[in-house]
C-alpha positions as a printed Julia matrix, in Angstrom:
294×3 Matrix{Float64}:
  -93.21  -113.12  -53.66
  -94.41  -109.53  -54.09
  -97.56  -107.98  -52.73
  -99.31  -105.47  -54.98
 -101.86  -103.28  -53.24
 -104.39  -101.48  -55.44
 -105.79   -99.15  -52.84
 -106.96   -95.69  -51.87
 -104.71   -92.83  -50.88
 -106.8    -90.43  -48.81
 -106.23   -87.24  -46.91
 -107.85   -87.79  -43.51
 -109.4    -84.88  -41.61
 -109.81   -86.06  -38.0
 -111.98   -84.25  -35.48
 -112.07   -85.1   -31.76
 -115.68   -84.6   -30.58
 -117.58   -85.13  -27.31
 -120.03   -87.37  -29.18
 -120.78   -88.26  -32.78
 -122.79   -85.47  -34.37
 -126.56   -85.94  -34.62
 -128.83   -84.89  -37.51
 -129.33   -81.11  -37.45
 -126.65   -80.6   -34.79
 -123.64   -78.28  -35.03
 -120.8    -79.53  -32.85
 -117.44   -78.02  -31.88
 -114.38   -80.27  -31.99
 -111.63   -80.15  -29.39
 -108.82   -80.96  -31.84
 -108.1    -81.42  -35.54
 -105.5    -83.34  -37.53
 -104.8    -83.75  -41.24
 -102.98   -87.01  -41.93
 -102.41   -89.6   -44.61
 -105.15   -92.2   -44.72
 -107.16   -94.45  -46.98
 -107.5    -98.17  -46.37
 -105.08   -98.89  -49.19
 -102.39   -96.53  -47.93
 -102.83   -97.73  -44.35
 -102.54  -101.38  -45.36
  -99.47  -100.72  -47.52
  -97.76   -98.95  -44.62
  -98.69  -101.78  -42.26
  -97.3   -104.34  -44.71
  -94.06  -102.4   -45.12
  -93.64  -101.88  -41.37
  -94.23  -105.61  -40.9
  -91.35  -106.33  -43.28
  -93.22  -107.22  -46.48
  -92.26  -106.11  -49.99
  -95.29  -104.09  -51.1
  -95.91  -102.11  -54.28
  -98.76   -99.63  -54.04
 -101.02   -98.88  -57.0
 -102.85   -95.6   -56.46
 -103.44   -91.96  -57.34
 -103.65   -88.62  -55.59
 -103.67   -84.99  -56.63
 -100.32   -83.6   -57.77
 -100.4    -81.06  -54.93
 -100.42   -83.88  -52.37
  -96.93   -85.16  -53.14
  -96.33   -85.3   -49.38
  -98.67   -88.28  -49.21
  -96.56   -90.24  -51.71
  -93.4    -89.23  -49.85
  -94.86   -90.49  -46.59
  -95.66   -93.85  -48.17
  -92.1    -94.09  -49.5
  -90.61   -93.16  -46.14
  -92.57   -96.02  -44.57
  -90.93   -98.48  -46.97
  -93.67   -98.73  -49.6
  -92.63   -98.99  -53.26
  -94.45   -96.11  -54.97
  -93.34   -96.69  -58.58
  -96.99   -97.35  -59.48
  -98.42   -94.32  -57.66
  -99.43   -91.39  -59.88
 -100.0    -87.71  -59.25
 -103.08   -86.59  -61.21
 -105.26   -83.5   -61.74
 -108.31   -84.93  -59.96
 -108.74   -84.02  -56.28
 -107.33   -86.53  -53.84
 -109.7    -88.83  -52.04
 -110.37   -87.71  -48.5
 -112.21   -88.68  -45.35
 -113.99   -86.64  -42.7
 -113.56   -88.58  -39.45
 -115.22   -87.92  -36.1
 -113.73   -89.65  -33.04
 -115.7    -89.45  -29.78
 -114.59   -89.84  -26.16
 -115.27   -93.58  -26.25
 -112.98   -93.95  -29.32
 -115.92   -94.7   -31.6
 -115.7    -93.14  -35.03
 -117.9    -92.01  -37.89
 -116.42   -91.55  -41.38
 -117.57   -89.8   -44.57
 -115.54   -90.69  -47.68
 -114.96   -88.83  -50.95
 -113.39   -91.08  -53.58
 -111.7    -88.47  -55.77
 -108.69   -89.77  -57.69
 -109.16   -93.23  -56.19
 -112.2    -93.64  -58.43
 -110.41   -92.67  -61.66
 -108.87   -96.06  -62.54
 -110.26   -97.88  -65.58
 -110.04  -101.64  -66.05
 -107.23  -101.05  -68.56
 -105.35   -98.87  -66.04
 -105.43  -101.74  -63.55
 -104.26  -104.25  -66.14
 -101.37  -101.98  -67.12
 -100.33  -101.51  -63.49
 -100.24  -105.28  -62.96
  -98.28  -106.15  -66.1
  -95.12  -106.74  -64.06
  -96.67  -109.41  -61.84
  -95.82  -113.09  -62.0
  -97.87  -116.13  -60.99
  -97.86  -116.5   -57.22
  -97.67  -112.78  -56.44
 -100.41  -111.36  -54.22
 -102.92  -108.63  -55.06
 -104.55  -106.86  -52.12
 -107.83  -105.03  -52.74
 -110.35  -102.94  -50.81
 -113.56  -101.23  -51.96
 -112.4    -97.59  -52.01
 -111.15   -97.67  -55.63
 -112.9    -98.17  -58.97
 -113.33  -101.41  -60.92
 -112.42  -103.82  -58.13
 -114.33  -106.7   -59.75
 -112.24  -106.25  -62.91
 -109.09  -106.35  -60.78
 -110.2   -109.64  -59.2
 -110.9   -111.2   -62.59
 -107.61  -110.06  -64.11
 -105.59  -111.18  -61.1
 -107.22  -114.61  -61.05
 -106.54  -115.07  -64.76
 -102.9   -114.1   -64.13
 -102.68  -116.71  -61.34
 -102.21  -114.15  -58.6
 -103.38  -114.76  -55.04
 -106.21  -112.3   -54.39
 -106.85  -110.84  -50.93
 -110.07  -108.82  -50.63
 -111.05  -106.58  -47.74
 -114.52  -105.49  -48.96
 -114.7   -102.22  -47.07
 -116.62  -100.01  -47.41
 -119.29  -102.57  -48.29
 -120.89  -101.92  -51.69
 -124.51  -102.59  -52.59
 -123.42  -104.66  -55.61
 -120.97  -106.86  -53.7
 -123.03  -109.92  -54.63
 -122.02  -109.27  -58.26
 -118.31  -109.58  -57.43
 -116.49  -112.79  -58.47
 -115.87  -113.69  -54.82
 -115.19  -117.32  -55.73
 -111.93  -116.12  -57.31
 -110.73  -114.56  -54.05
 -108.07  -116.55  -52.17
 -108.41  -114.77  -48.82
 -111.37  -112.7   -47.67
 -110.81  -110.44  -44.63
 -113.91  -108.93  -43.0
 -115.24  -107.68  -39.71
 -118.45  -109.0   -38.16
 -120.69  -106.35  -39.72
 -119.22  -106.87  -43.18
 -119.64  -110.62  -42.83
 -123.31  -110.2   -41.95
 -123.76  -108.03  -45.04
 -122.06  -110.63  -47.23
 -124.09  -113.49  -45.78
 -127.26  -111.38  -45.66
 -128.05  -112.75  -42.22
 -127.03  -112.2   -38.6
 -125.22  -115.08  -36.92
 -126.18  -115.45  -33.26
 -123.32  -117.8   -32.35
 -119.79  -118.44  -33.56
 -120.8   -121.96  -34.49
 -123.49  -120.59  -36.77
 -121.03  -118.09  -38.22
 -118.54  -120.83  -39.09
 -121.27  -122.95  -40.64
 -122.57  -120.11  -42.8
 -119.08  -119.02  -43.9
 -118.24  -122.55  -45.03
 -121.53  -122.76  -46.89
 -121.12  -119.4   -48.64
 -117.36  -119.63  -49.34
 -116.46  -123.33  -49.63
 -113.2   -122.73  -51.51
 -112.06  -119.5   -49.86
 -110.11  -118.77  -46.69
 -112.01  -116.23  -44.59
 -110.59  -114.19  -41.72
 -113.12  -112.49  -39.46
 -112.04  -109.79  -37.02
 -114.11  -109.92  -33.84
 -113.14  -106.71  -32.06
 -112.48  -107.33  -28.38
 -112.86  -111.08  -28.98
 -109.89  -111.29  -31.33
 -110.01  -112.86  -34.78
 -110.89  -116.14  -36.46
 -109.61  -117.95  -39.56
 -112.19  -120.17  -41.26
 -111.94  -122.51  -44.22
 -113.43  -125.85  -45.2
 -111.12  -127.76  -42.85
 -110.02  -125.34  -40.13
 -111.42  -122.99  -37.51
 -108.72  -121.05  -35.68
 -109.42  -118.3   -33.17
 -107.0   -116.1   -31.24
 -107.82  -113.63  -28.48
 -107.46  -109.87  -28.62
 -105.11  -107.97  -26.3
 -106.66  -105.83  -23.57
 -105.47  -102.24  -23.97
 -106.74   -98.7   -23.45
 -108.42   -97.76  -26.73
 -107.91   -94.21  -28.05
 -108.8    -94.5   -31.76
 -109.85   -97.57  -33.76
 -109.55   -95.92  -37.2
 -106.58   -97.97  -38.43
 -107.12  -101.11  -36.35
 -108.45  -103.26  -39.17
 -105.89  -102.06  -41.7
 -103.03  -102.67  -39.28
 -104.36  -106.14  -38.51
 -104.56  -107.03  -42.19
 -101.09  -105.72  -43.02
  -99.34  -107.69  -40.28
 -101.49  -110.77  -40.96
 -100.62  -110.81  -44.66
  -96.95  -110.08  -44.05
  -96.77  -113.1   -41.73
  -98.48  -115.29  -44.33
  -95.97  -114.08  -46.91
  -93.13  -115.19  -44.64
  -94.63  -118.66  -44.47
  -95.89  -118.37  -40.89
  -98.79  -120.52  -39.7
 -102.34  -119.19  -39.79
 -102.42  -118.96  -35.98
  -99.12  -117.06  -35.9
 -100.42  -114.7   -38.58
 -103.61  -114.05  -36.6
 -101.59  -113.35  -33.45
  -99.35  -110.92  -35.33
 -102.39  -109.07  -36.62
 -104.01  -108.88  -33.19
 -100.8   -107.68  -31.53
 -100.27  -104.97  -34.14
 -103.85  -103.72  -34.03
 -103.79  -103.59  -30.22
 -100.86  -101.17  -30.47
 -102.48   -99.12  -33.23
 -105.65   -98.38  -31.26
 -103.63   -96.77  -28.46
 -102.74   -93.77  -30.66
 -104.8    -91.17  -32.5
 -104.72   -91.22  -36.3
 -104.6    -93.71  -39.11
 -101.23   -94.4   -40.74
  -99.42   -92.56  -37.95
 -100.66   -95.09  -35.38
  -99.34   -98.2   -37.17
  -96.55   -99.83  -35.12
  -93.23  -101.21  -36.32
  -92.36  -104.89  -36.48
  -90.01  -104.39  -33.52
  -92.8   -102.89  -31.4
  -95.09  -105.8   -32.25
  -92.37  -108.36  -31.5
  -91.77  -106.75  -28.1
  -95.42  -107.1   -27.05
């Protein structure tokens, strides 16, 4: 089984600030880093570090070859990554003293894929392969439709949330991975209890497996028959930027190895607890050995 990840490759500009900037305010940062980011790139690196065979589908500017090299060095197959003339996608990230962040995205080359480009990139897939998707690239709904028709298992992490998400063929998604805020946006209501959340998820997605990350409360796997929750690990949080991407990568890698849902959730929680203890996105993702030692 191969995992194809059609996802963003971003250049992250990270600023350490005393607090998140307010409207009309000019704020000095105490430090600055430029690193590889993008939910797609982060998730591919997490998958590779977790031991999965992952092929990344993406684009960045030709001058940012270092980003492709960094993906390759992490163990990601980059045969389907292209250098193009469009500017690379990038993110402006503020991180405050409480490790909260605020992010502004520019799509750049990530938004240049047509439906035909996606179809061409996936021509080497076989039934049973997995396609991982986020919302930072163009024509995600077309990718879902094509993958479902090709009998691929579709994993969707709908972040950042789009205003037209209700137009997506979500019933064709095999596994939906969201945080609490994204789930509320999908359901268009706020769940006051976990019991209500489970009920509403089953009602909205009767044929889909849904994983909800719950921050300090861990994560939960919900489907028509099961409700599995695991706890988070208590650690000193430095930067949560790559927490969700790290969680997803290690979760999906465990599923690919045939691990149980509970074991996969635990792997994701362990990995993300290590990631949040370091500053940065892809640079904070731990290795499989580090996760196993926790």
